[in-house]
PDB file of C-alpha atoms in Angstrom:
ATOM      1  CA  UNK A   2     -22.391 -52.335  -5.408  1.00 37.00           C
ATOM      2  CA  UNK A   3     -23.002 -50.401  -8.671  1.00 38.00           C
ATOM      3  CA  UNK A   4     -25.195 -47.299  -8.744  1.00 37.00           C
ATOM      4  CA  UNK A   5     -28.025 -47.017 -11.353  1.00 35.00           C
ATOM      5  CA  UNK A   6     -28.688 -43.533 -10.840  1.00 32.00           C
ATOM      6  CA  UNK A   7     -29.620 -41.287 -13.927  1.00 32.00           C
ATOM      7  CA  UNK A   8     -29.561 -37.625 -12.814  1.00 31.00           C
ATOM      8  CA  UNK A   9     -29.836 -34.092 -13.984  1.00 29.00           C
ATOM      9  CA  UNK A  10     -27.186 -31.471 -13.203  1.00 30.00           C
ATOM     10  CA  UNK A  11     -28.054 -29.252 -10.191  1.00 31.00           C
ATOM     11  CA  UNK A  12     -25.830 -26.275  -9.378  1.00 30.00           C
ATOM     12  CA  UNK A  13     -25.372 -25.684  -5.691  1.00 30.00           C
ATOM     13  CA  UNK A  14     -25.501 -21.845  -5.124  1.00 28.00           C
ATOM     14  CA  UNK A  15     -25.039 -21.123  -1.263  1.00 29.00           C
ATOM     15  CA  UNK A  16     -26.547 -17.931   0.219  1.00 29.00           C
ATOM     16  CA  UNK A  17     -24.068 -15.361   1.473  1.00 30.00           C
ATOM     17  CA  UNK A  18     -23.593 -11.829   1.789  1.00 29.00           C
ATOM     18  CA  UNK A  19     -25.575 -10.303  -1.262  1.00 26.00           C
ATOM     19  CA  UNK A  20     -23.366  -7.025  -1.363  1.00 25.00           C
ATOM     20  CA  UNK A  21     -20.343  -7.029  -3.141  1.00 26.00           C
ATOM     21  CA  UNK A  22     -17.823  -4.432  -2.234  1.00 26.00           C
ATOM     22  CA  UNK A  23     -16.154  -2.311  -4.827  1.00 26.00           C
ATOM     23  CA  UNK A  24     -12.535  -3.040  -6.010  1.00 27.00           C
ATOM     24  CA  UNK A  25     -10.353  -1.319  -3.483  1.00 32.00           C
ATOM     25  CA  UNK A  26      -6.656  -0.838  -3.027  1.00 40.00           C
ATOM     26  CA  UNK A  27      -4.460  -3.785  -2.063  1.00 46.00           C
ATOM     27  CA  UNK A  28      -5.178  -3.541   1.649  1.00 57.00           C
ATOM     28  CA  UNK A  29      -8.886  -4.720   0.468  1.00 82.00           C
ATOM     29  CA  UNK A  30      -7.344  -8.172  -0.103  1.00 89.00           C
ATOM     30  CA  UNK A  31      -8.710 -11.715   0.262  1.00 93.00           C
ATOM     31  CA  UNK A  32      -5.752 -14.223   0.960  1.00 93.00           C
ATOM     32  CA  UNK A  33      -7.060 -17.638  -0.311  1.00 96.00           C
ATOM     33  CA  UNK A  34      -4.950 -20.790   0.521  1.00 96.00           C
ATOM     34  CA  UNK A  35      -5.027 -23.887  -1.832  1.00 97.00           C
ATOM     35  CA  UNK A  36      -2.537 -26.677  -0.587  1.00 95.00           C
ATOM     36  CA  UNK A  37       0.723 -25.064  -0.171  1.00 94.00           C
ATOM     37  CA  UNK A  38       0.042 -21.869  -2.243  1.00 93.00           C
ATOM     38  CA  UNK A  39      -1.725 -18.588  -1.048  1.00 92.00           C
ATOM     39  CA  UNK A  40      -3.533 -16.363  -3.727  1.00 93.00           C
ATOM     40  CA  UNK A  41      -4.311 -12.791  -3.171  1.00 92.00           C
ATOM     41  CA  UNK A  42      -7.461 -11.217  -4.750  1.00 94.00           C
ATOM     42  CA  UNK A  43      -8.900  -7.730  -4.792  1.00 91.00           C
ATOM     43  CA  UNK A  44     -12.491  -7.527  -2.997  1.00 92.00           C
ATOM     44  CA  UNK A  45     -15.205  -7.451  -6.066  1.00 91.00           C
ATOM     45  CA  UNK A  46     -13.009  -9.506  -8.380  1.00 92.00           C
ATOM     46  CA  UNK A  47     -14.096 -12.990  -9.695  1.00 94.00           C
ATOM     47  CA  UNK A  48     -12.151 -16.077  -9.251  1.00 96.00           C
ATOM     48  CA  UNK A  49     -12.032 -19.718 -10.289  1.00 96.00           C
ATOM     49  CA  UNK A  50     -10.983 -22.963  -8.727  1.00 97.00           C
ATOM     50  CA  UNK A  51     -10.526 -25.741 -11.031  1.00 96.00           C
ATOM     51  CA  UNK A  52     -10.053 -29.648 -10.232  1.00 95.00           C
ATOM     52  CA  UNK A  53      -8.089 -31.684 -12.985  1.00 94.00           C
ATOM     53  CA  UNK A  54      -8.396 -35.448 -12.669  1.00 93.00           C
ATOM     54  CA  UNK A  55      -6.131 -37.998 -14.397  1.00 93.00           C
ATOM     55  CA  UNK A  56      -6.976 -41.643 -13.935  1.00 93.00           C
ATOM     56  CA  UNK A  57      -6.054 -44.742 -16.072  1.00 90.00           C
ATOM     57  CA  UNK A  58      -9.241 -46.365 -14.902  1.00 91.00           C
ATOM     58  CA  UNK A  59     -12.581 -46.067 -16.423  1.00 90.00           C
ATOM     59  CA  UNK A  60     -14.557 -44.335 -13.666  1.00 90.00           C
ATOM     60  CA  UNK A  61     -18.059 -45.153 -12.863  1.00 89.00           C
ATOM     61  CA  UNK A  62     -18.805 -43.119  -9.768  1.00 89.00           C
ATOM     62  CA  UNK A  63     -17.599 -40.697  -7.439  1.00 91.00           C
ATOM     63  CA  UNK A  64     -18.489 -38.596  -4.437  1.00 92.00           C
ATOM     64  CA  UNK A  65     -16.503 -35.379  -3.369  1.00 93.00           C
ATOM     65  CA  UNK A  66     -16.746 -32.239  -0.874  1.00 93.00           C
ATOM     66  CA  UNK A  67     -15.142 -28.774  -1.847  1.00 94.00           C
ATOM     67  CA  UNK A  68     -14.601 -26.644   1.494  1.00 95.00           C
ATOM     68  CA  UNK A  69     -14.559 -22.813   0.993  1.00 96.00           C
ATOM     69  CA  UNK A  70     -14.847 -19.534   3.164  1.00 95.00           C
ATOM     70  CA  UNK A  71     -18.188 -18.498   2.560  1.00 93.00           C
ATOM     71  CA  UNK A  72     -17.826 -15.233   4.590  1.00 94.00           C
ATOM     72  CA  UNK A  73     -15.194 -14.194   1.970  1.00 95.00           C
ATOM     73  CA  UNK A  74     -16.129 -16.109  -1.204  1.00 95.00           C
ATOM     74  CA  UNK A  75     -19.651 -16.300  -2.757  1.00 93.00           C
ATOM     75  CA  UNK A  76     -20.469 -19.239  -5.467  1.00 92.00           C
ATOM     76  CA  UNK A  77     -21.537 -17.832  -8.904  1.00 91.00           C
ATOM     77  CA  UNK A  78     -21.260 -21.077 -10.766  1.00 89.00           C
ATOM     78  CA  UNK A  79     -20.353 -24.844 -10.558  1.00 88.00           C
ATOM     79  CA  UNK A  80     -19.373 -26.504 -13.679  1.00 87.00           C
ATOM     80  CA  UNK A  81     -18.863 -30.155 -14.475  1.00 82.00           C
ATOM     81  CA  UNK A  82     -17.422 -30.153 -18.069  1.00 75.00           C
ATOM     82  CA  UNK A  83     -16.611 -33.775 -18.451  1.00 65.00           C
ATOM     83  CA  UNK A  84     -20.016 -35.224 -17.690  1.00 56.00           C
ATOM     84  CA  UNK A  85     -22.842 -32.518 -17.206  1.00 49.00           C
ATOM     85  CA  UNK A  86     -25.426 -35.043 -17.829  1.00 56.00           C
ATOM     86  CA  UNK A  87     -24.850 -36.951 -14.681  1.00 58.00           C
ATOM     87  CA  UNK A  88     -23.136 -35.085 -12.075  1.00 60.00           C
ATOM     88  CA  UNK A  89     -25.172 -33.041  -9.469  1.00 64.00           C
ATOM     89  CA  UNK A  90     -25.143 -31.714  -6.220  1.00 61.00           C
ATOM     90  CA  UNK A  91     -27.064 -34.111  -3.893  1.00 57.00           C
ATOM     91  CA  UNK A  92     -27.566 -31.667  -0.883  1.00 62.00           C
ATOM     92  CA  UNK A  93     -28.853 -27.996  -0.472  1.00 57.00           C
ATOM     93  CA  UNK A  94     -28.078 -25.285   1.643  1.00 62.00           C
ATOM     94  CA  UNK A  95     -24.735 -26.330   3.056  1.00 79.00           C
ATOM     95  CA  UNK A  96     -22.565 -23.971   4.804  1.00 84.00           C
ATOM     96  CA  UNK A  97     -18.976 -23.369   3.537  1.00 91.00           C
ATOM     97  CA  UNK A  98     -19.155 -26.632   1.164  1.00 91.00           C
ATOM     98  CA  UNK A  99     -20.187 -27.952  -2.163  1.00 91.00           C
ATOM     99  CA  UNK A 100     -20.989 -31.440  -2.151  1.00 90.00           C
ATOM    100  CA  UNK A 101     -21.328 -33.361  -5.641  1.00 89.00           C
ATOM    101  CA  UNK A 102     -21.204 -36.951  -7.193  1.00 87.00           C
ATOM    102  CA  UNK A 103     -21.246 -38.546 -10.359  1.00 86.00           C
ATOM    103  CA  UNK A 104     -22.293 -41.880 -11.793  1.00 86.00           C
ATOM    104  CA  UNK A 105     -22.231 -43.565 -15.164  1.00 83.00           C
ATOM    105  CA  UNK A 106     -22.886 -47.174 -14.989  1.00 77.00           C
ATOM    106  CA  UNK A 107     -23.311 -47.932 -18.795  1.00 78.00           C
ATOM    107  CA  UNK A 108     -19.680 -46.799 -19.900  1.00 81.00           C
ATOM    108  CA  UNK A 109     -18.184 -44.861 -17.204  1.00 84.00           C
ATOM    109  CA  UNK A 110     -16.035 -41.854 -17.669  1.00 86.00           C
ATOM    110  CA  UNK A 111     -12.463 -41.618 -18.899  1.00 87.00           C
ATOM    111  CA  UNK A 112     -10.200 -39.201 -17.067  1.00 89.00           C
ATOM    112  CA  UNK A 113      -7.186 -40.148 -18.768  1.00 84.00           C
ATOM    113  CA  UNK A 114      -6.495 -36.849 -20.567  1.00 82.00           C
ATOM    114  CA  UNK A 115      -4.095 -34.082 -19.103  1.00 80.00           C
ATOM    115  CA  UNK A 116      -6.801 -31.496 -19.249  1.00 83.00           C
ATOM    116  CA  UNK A 117      -9.809 -33.414 -18.015  1.00 89.00           C
ATOM    117  CA  UNK A 118     -11.711 -31.213 -15.704  1.00 91.00           C
ATOM    118  CA  UNK A 119     -13.385 -32.893 -12.695  1.00 91.00           C
ATOM    119  CA  UNK A 120     -15.111 -29.677 -11.372  1.00 92.00           C
ATOM    120  CA  UNK A 121     -14.845 -25.814 -12.009  1.00 92.00           C
ATOM    121  CA  UNK A 122     -16.112 -23.373  -9.454  1.00 93.00           C
ATOM    122  CA  UNK A 123     -16.450 -19.719  -9.897  1.00 94.00           C
ATOM    123  CA  UNK A 124     -16.438 -17.389  -6.899  1.00 95.00           C
ATOM    124  CA  UNK A 125     -17.005 -13.677  -6.279  1.00 95.00           C
ATOM    125  CA  UNK A 126     -14.686 -12.159  -3.642  1.00 95.00           C
ATOM    126  CA  UNK A 127     -17.060 -10.566  -1.025  1.00 95.00           C
ATOM    127  CA  UNK A 128     -14.408  -8.876   1.277  1.00 94.00           C
ATOM    128  CA  UNK A 129     -11.168  -9.034   2.682  1.00 92.00           C
ATOM    129  CA  UNK A 130      -9.778 -11.890   4.952  1.00 93.00           C
ATOM    130  CA  UNK A 131      -8.134 -15.273   5.138  1.00 94.00           C
ATOM    131  CA  UNK A 132      -9.644 -18.557   4.100  1.00 96.00           C
ATOM    132  CA  UNK A 133      -8.798 -21.847   2.484  1.00 97.00           C
ATOM    133  CA  UNK A 134     -10.418 -24.152  -0.389  1.00 97.00           C
ATOM    134  CA  UNK A 135      -9.842 -27.807  -0.051  1.00 97.00           C
ATOM    135  CA  UNK A 136     -11.087 -30.894  -1.759  1.00 97.00           C
ATOM    136  CA  UNK A 137     -12.468 -33.947   0.243  1.00 96.00           C
ATOM    137  CA  UNK A 138     -12.080 -37.133  -2.036  1.00 95.00           C
ATOM    138  CA  UNK A 139     -14.682 -39.405  -0.370  1.00 94.00           C
ATOM    139  CA  UNK A 140     -15.505 -42.215  -2.979  1.00 93.00           C
ATOM    140  CA  UNK A 141     -14.361 -42.863  -6.732  1.00 94.00           C
ATOM    141  CA  UNK A 142     -14.671 -46.488  -8.111  1.00 94.00           C
ATOM    142  CA  UNK A 143     -13.997 -47.802 -11.333  1.00 92.00           C
ATOM    143  CA  UNK A 144     -16.282 -50.005 -13.483  1.00 88.00           C
ATOM    144  CA  UNK A 145     -15.217 -53.254 -11.205  1.00 88.00           C
ATOM    145  CA  UNK A 146     -16.385 -51.113  -8.123  1.00 89.00           C
ATOM    146  CA  UNK A 147     -12.686 -50.734  -7.094  1.00 94.00           C
ATOM    147  CA  UNK A 148     -11.575 -47.356  -5.135  1.00 95.00           C
ATOM    148  CA  UNK A 149      -9.333 -45.831  -7.346  1.00 96.00           C
ATOM    149  CA  UNK A 150      -8.642 -42.508  -5.560  1.00 95.00           C
ATOM    150  CA  UNK A 151      -5.096 -43.297  -4.513  1.00 94.00           C
ATOM    151  CA  UNK A 152      -3.952 -43.997  -7.825  1.00 94.00           C
ATOM    152  CA  UNK A 153      -5.533 -41.404  -9.623  1.00 95.00           C
ATOM    153  CA  UNK A 154      -3.883 -37.557  -9.831  1.00 95.00           C
ATOM    154  CA  UNK A 155      -6.002 -34.682  -8.782  1.00 95.00           C
ATOM    155  CA  UNK A 156      -4.498 -31.277  -9.866  1.00 95.00           C
ATOM    156  CA  UNK A 157      -6.038 -28.208  -8.238  1.00 97.00           C
ATOM    157  CA  UNK A 158      -5.757 -24.670  -9.488  1.00 96.00           C
ATOM    158  CA  UNK A 159      -6.737 -21.007  -8.886  1.00 96.00           C
ATOM    159  CA  UNK A 160      -7.081 -17.982 -10.921  1.00 94.00           C
ATOM    160  CA  UNK A 161      -3.697 -16.126 -10.701  1.00 91.00           C
ATOM    161  CA  UNK A 162      -3.577 -13.400  -8.038  1.00 88.00           C
ATOM    162  CA  UNK A 163      -5.277 -10.278  -8.888  1.00 85.00           C
ATOM    163  CA  UNK A 164      -3.892  -8.115  -5.820  1.00 83.00           C
ATOM    164  CA  UNK A 165      -0.209  -7.637  -4.779  1.00 81.00           C
ATOM    165  CA  UNK A 166       0.734  -7.791  -1.426  1.00 76.00           C
ATOM    166  CA  UNK A 167       3.085  -5.005  -1.617  1.00 80.00           C
ATOM    167  CA  UNK A 168       5.942  -7.253   0.081  1.00 76.00           C
ATOM    168  CA  UNK A 169       8.913  -4.752  -0.856  1.00 86.00           C
ATOM    169  CA  UNK A 170       8.989  -1.152  -1.548  1.00 90.00           C
ATOM    170  CA  UNK A 171      11.153   1.522  -2.575  1.00 94.00           C
ATOM    171  CA  UNK A 172      11.077   5.302  -1.944  1.00 95.00           C
ATOM    172  CA  UNK A 173      10.541   7.601  -4.844  1.00 95.00           C
ATOM    173  CA  UNK A 174       9.859  11.463  -5.441  1.00 95.00           C
ATOM    174  CA  UNK A 175      11.755  12.137  -2.341  1.00 97.00           C
ATOM    175  CA  UNK A 176      12.893  15.922  -2.101  1.00 97.00           C
ATOM    176  CA  UNK A 177      15.114  17.558   0.534  1.00 97.00           C
ATOM    177  CA  UNK A 178      13.920  20.794   2.035  1.00 97.00           C
ATOM    178  CA  UNK A 179      15.492  24.086   1.571  1.00 97.00           C
ATOM    179  CA  UNK A 180      15.636  27.346   3.145  1.00 97.00           C
ATOM    180  CA  UNK A 181      13.382  28.288   0.139  1.00 97.00           C
ATOM    181  CA  UNK A 182      11.183  25.408  -0.566  1.00 96.00           C
ATOM    182  CA  UNK A 183       9.350  22.676   1.508  1.00 97.00           C
ATOM    183  CA  UNK A 184      10.607  19.289   1.237  1.00 97.00           C
ATOM    184  CA  UNK A 185       8.751  15.919   0.777  1.00 98.00           C
ATOM    185  CA  UNK A 186       9.603  12.439   2.443  1.00 97.00           C
ATOM    186  CA  UNK A 187       8.838  10.589  -0.774  1.00 97.00           C
ATOM    187  CA  UNK A 188       6.192   7.999  -1.774  1.00 96.00           C
ATOM    188  CA  UNK A 189       6.578   4.208  -0.763  1.00 95.00           C
ATOM    189  CA  UNK A 190       6.049   2.435  -4.130  1.00 94.00           C
ATOM    190  CA  UNK A 191       5.690  -1.283  -4.492  1.00 90.00           C
ATOM    191  CA  UNK A 192       8.631  -2.937  -6.153  1.00 88.00           C
ATOM    192  CA  UNK A 193       6.711  -5.655  -7.579  1.00 79.00           C
ATOM    193  CA  UNK A 194       3.683  -3.792  -9.053  1.00 81.00           C
ATOM    194  CA  UNK A 195       4.804  -0.209  -9.083  1.00 86.00           C
ATOM    195  CA  UNK A 196       1.513   1.084  -6.948  1.00 85.00           C
ATOM    196  CA  UNK A 197       2.076   3.754  -4.672  1.00 91.00           C
ATOM    197  CA  UNK A 198       1.573   2.007  -1.164  1.00 87.00           C
ATOM    198  CA  UNK A 199       1.951   5.091   1.162  1.00 92.00           C
ATOM    199  CA  UNK A 200       1.865   8.655  -0.002  1.00 95.00           C
ATOM    200  CA  UNK A 201       4.680  10.774   1.494  1.00 96.00           C
ATOM    201  CA  UNK A 202       4.424  13.888   3.704  1.00 96.00           C
ATOM    202  CA  UNK A 203       5.412  17.452   3.238  1.00 97.00           C
ATOM    203  CA  UNK A 204       8.306  18.700   5.579  1.00 97.00           C
ATOM    204  CA  UNK A 205       8.971  22.251   6.445  1.00 97.00           C
ATOM    205  CA  UNK A 206      11.505  24.386   5.024  1.00 96.00           C
ATOM    206  CA  UNK A 207      14.794  24.736   6.693  1.00 97.00           C
ATOM    207  CA  UNK A 208      15.174  27.628   9.105  1.00 97.00           C
ATOM    208  CA  UNK A 209      18.269  29.432   9.895  1.00 98.00           C
ATOM    209  CA  UNK A 210      19.370  29.513  13.578  1.00 98.00           C
ATOM    210  CA  UNK A 211      18.780  32.794  15.458  1.00 98.00           C
ATOM    211  CA  UNK A 212      21.927  34.588  15.570  1.00 97.00           C
ATOM    212  CA  UNK A 213      23.624  35.773  18.886  1.00 97.00           C
ATOM    213  CA  UNK A 214      24.263  39.455  18.592  1.00 97.00           C
ATOM    214  CA  UNK A 215      25.853  42.452  20.632  1.00 97.00           C
ATOM    215  CA  UNK A 216      24.029  45.569  19.794  1.00 97.00           C
ATOM    216  CA  UNK A 217      25.558  49.155  21.021  1.00 96.00           C
ATOM    217  CA  UNK A 218      24.585  52.858  20.525  1.00 94.00           C
ATOM    218  CA  UNK A 219      27.144  55.304  19.370  1.00 92.00           C
ATOM    219  CA  UNK A 220      26.891  59.071  18.117  1.00 92.00           C
ATOM    220  CA  UNK A 221      24.260  59.206  15.505  1.00 94.00           C
ATOM    221  CA  UNK A 222      24.946  55.412  14.919  1.00 96.00           C
ATOM    222  CA  UNK A 223      24.302  51.796  15.775  1.00 97.00           C
ATOM    223  CA  UNK A 224      26.968  49.096  16.068  1.00 97.00           C
ATOM    224  CA  UNK A 225      25.895  45.311  15.706  1.00 97.00           C
ATOM    225  CA  UNK A 226      28.274  42.417  16.374  1.00 97.00           C
ATOM    226  CA  UNK A 227      26.861  39.437  14.639  1.00 97.00           C
ATOM    227  CA  UNK A 228      28.211  35.873  15.576  1.00 97.00           C
ATOM    228  CA  UNK A 229      28.374  33.372  12.587  1.00 97.00           C
ATOM    229  CA  UNK A 230      25.242  31.174  11.720  1.00 98.00           C
ATOM    230  CA  UNK A 231      25.640  28.018   9.698  1.00 97.00           C
ATOM    231  CA  UNK A 232      24.826  28.787   6.177  1.00 97.00           C
ATOM    232  CA  UNK A 233      23.767  32.388   6.676  1.00 98.00           C
ATOM    233  CA  UNK A 234      25.173  34.790   3.952  1.00 97.00           C
ATOM    234  CA  UNK A 235      24.146  37.938   5.795  1.00 97.00           C
ATOM    235  CA  UNK A 236      21.935  39.644   8.348  1.00 98.00           C
ATOM    236  CA  UNK A 237      19.328  42.181   8.838  1.00 98.00           C
ATOM    237  CA  UNK A 238      18.953  44.775  11.415  1.00 98.00           C
ATOM    238  CA  UNK A 239      15.457  46.227  12.135  1.00 98.00           C
ATOM    239  CA  UNK A 240      15.571  49.250  14.213  1.00 97.00           C
ATOM    240  CA  UNK A 241      12.577  51.320  15.617  1.00 97.00           C
ATOM    241  CA  UNK A 242      12.333  54.841  17.179  1.00 96.00           C
ATOM    242  CA  UNK A 243       8.902  55.797  18.270  1.00 91.00           C
ATOM    243  CA  UNK A 244       6.531  54.390  15.610  1.00 92.00           C
ATOM    244  CA  UNK A 245       9.075  54.594  12.620  1.00 94.00           C
ATOM    245  CA  UNK A 246      10.684  51.282  11.800  1.00 96.00           C
ATOM    246  CA  UNK A 247      13.777  51.168   9.472  1.00 96.00           C
ATOM    247  CA  UNK A 248      15.795  48.208   8.348  1.00 97.00           C
ATOM    248  CA  UNK A 249      19.594  47.760   7.297  1.00 97.00           C
ATOM    249  CA  UNK A 250      20.546  44.699   5.402  1.00 97.00           C
ATOM    250  CA  UNK A 251      24.310  43.417   5.284  1.00 97.00           C
ATOM    251  CA  UNK A 252      25.362  40.843   2.834  1.00 96.00           C
ATOM    252  CA  UNK A 253      28.732  39.366   4.072  1.00 97.00           C
ATOM    253  CA  UNK A 254      31.604  38.703   1.887  1.00 96.00           C
ATOM    254  CA  UNK A 255      33.199  35.274   1.333  1.00 95.00           C
ATOM    255  CA  UNK A 256      35.892  36.028   3.970  1.00 96.00           C
ATOM    256  CA  UNK A 257      33.278  37.490   6.475  1.00 97.00           C
ATOM    257  CA  UNK A 258      31.046  34.533   6.225  1.00 96.00           C
ATOM    258  CA  UNK A 259      33.746  32.488   7.436  1.00 95.00           C
ATOM    259  CA  UNK A 260      34.685  34.509  10.377  1.00 96.00           C
ATOM    260  CA  UNK A 261      33.283  33.639  13.814  1.00 97.00           C
ATOM    261  CA  UNK A 262      31.857  37.162  14.255  1.00 97.00           C
ATOM    262  CA  UNK A 263      31.543  40.292  12.237  1.00 97.00           C
ATOM    263  CA  UNK A 264      30.785  43.891  13.304  1.00 97.00           C
ATOM    264  CA  UNK A 265      29.004  46.448  11.210  1.00 97.00           C
ATOM    265  CA  UNK A 266      27.851  50.019  12.108  1.00 96.00           C
ATOM    266  CA  UNK A 267      25.206  52.125  10.151  1.00 97.00           C
ATOM    267  CA  UNK A 268      24.267  55.721  10.877  1.00 96.00           C
ATOM    268  CA  UNK A 269      20.907  56.912  12.039  1.00 95.00           C
ATOM    269  CA  UNK A 270      19.366  60.444  11.683  1.00 92.00           C
ATOM    270  CA  UNK A 271      18.175  60.899  15.186  1.00 94.00           C
ATOM    271  CA  UNK A 272      19.376  60.612  18.787  1.00 94.00           C
ATOM    272  CA  UNK A 273      17.168  58.719  20.964  1.00 95.00           C
ATOM    273  CA  UNK A 274      16.312  55.169  22.628  1.00 96.00           C
ATOM    274  CA  UNK A 275      15.941  52.557  19.466  1.00 97.00           C
ATOM    275  CA  UNK A 276      14.683  48.916  19.761  1.00 97.00           C
ATOM    276  CA  UNK A 277      16.907  46.595  17.515  1.00 97.00           C
ATOM    277  CA  UNK A 278      16.296  43.039  16.454  1.00 98.00           C
ATOM    278  CA  UNK A 279      18.456  40.977  13.923  1.00 98.00           C
ATOM    279  CA  UNK A 280      17.871  38.073  11.666  1.00 98.00           C
ATOM    280  CA  UNK A 281      20.329  35.981   9.953  1.00 98.00           C
ATOM    281  CA  UNK A 282      19.569  35.693   6.175  1.00 98.00           C
ATOM    282  CA  UNK A 283      20.453  33.561   3.163  1.00 98.00           C
ATOM    283  CA  UNK A 284      20.452  34.755  -0.105  1.00 95.00           C
ATOM    284  CA  UNK A 285      20.109  32.751  -3.419  1.00 93.00           C
ATOM    285  CA  UNK A 286      19.559  34.707  -6.627  1.00 92.00           C
ATOM    286  CA  UNK A 287      16.373  37.132  -5.997  1.00 92.00           C
ATOM    287  CA  UNK A 288      15.337  34.772  -3.150  1.00 95.00           C
ATOM    288  CA  UNK A 289      16.105  35.592   0.485  1.00 97.00           C
ATOM    289  CA  UNK A 290      15.165  33.383   3.563  1.00 98.00           C
ATOM    290  CA  UNK A 291      15.447  34.627   7.225  1.00 98.00           C
ATOM    291  CA  UNK A 292      15.771  33.184  10.746  1.00 98.00           C
ATOM    292  CA  UNK A 293      13.713  34.310  13.606  1.00 97.00           C
ATOM    293  CA  UNK A 294      14.495  37.510  15.143  1.00 98.00           C
ATOM    294  CA  UNK A 295      16.342  38.038  18.192  1.00 97.00           C
ATOM    295  CA  UNK A 296      14.750  39.527  21.154  1.00 97.00           C
ATOM    296  CA  UNK A 297      14.768  43.323  20.934  1.00 96.00           C
ATOM    297  CA  UNK A 298      17.681  45.087  22.478  1.00 96.00           C
ATOM    298  CA  UNK A 299      17.127  48.799  23.791  1.00 96.00           C
ATOM    299  CA  UNK A 300      20.189  51.042  22.862  1.00 96.00           C
ATOM    300  CA  UNK A 301      20.616  54.725  23.353  1.00 95.00           C
ATOM    301  CA  UNK A 302      21.854  56.781  20.317  1.00 95.00           C
ATOM    302  CA  UNK A 303      23.433  60.367  21.139  1.00 91.00           C
TER     303      UNK A 303
END
């Protein structure tokens, strides 16, 4: 039976969360599924859903329901561009849905253009989460009251994604630690959008191994046998008599560096019981880095 309604457009605005989160990182992302496609939107952005209709028939009336996740999306506007004088929402205060219908019993509507829009809905993205938008096609008849839903083409589209899911990433700005400078694990950067997904961390400087040494006292001298430490270019001896502390540094030649052990002696001014510690060292230009010191060894100097 033909409808004889003549109505005025009324836009359904569903009540939802009133506070809109500020735009955040890609982790603050709403994933909205439409058909076989998933769209990703940053919280705080605005997106649109549009349904295009193409039908060779002259349509007199139709009735539809749009389902959407109201906990994630808030409706900001509903538009019916093709026939604003006779389309309307016929139920108020619906949850997770927009119901609308249209009717024109005088001339009907022609949806035979490629860009004929059935409905356009604008949403605000409230918060992160997963949801889905779908369209229920309930009734659509031509001027002879024949249902033409199955013979018509409905094309649904969403605004292109505003958020990247960072599905693949590469490491950039990595830096190896040296004996003189700290290292950096590198930033994880999205291969698709170039955004830094995860900041890297600082790593400690490399440290030379504590050397194994043998210390002996001699007449007015101290003799140190130093065992090879990887990368070390020399060693430093610290010796203490009473409250006075002194140091002696030995930079090894290329031949000595390759040897498994090297013995060095140095003179001291006074006899007595000395406490001796040794550190391996590496030198580069004016920079010098040391290992931890050995345990203090007591030696008697005559």
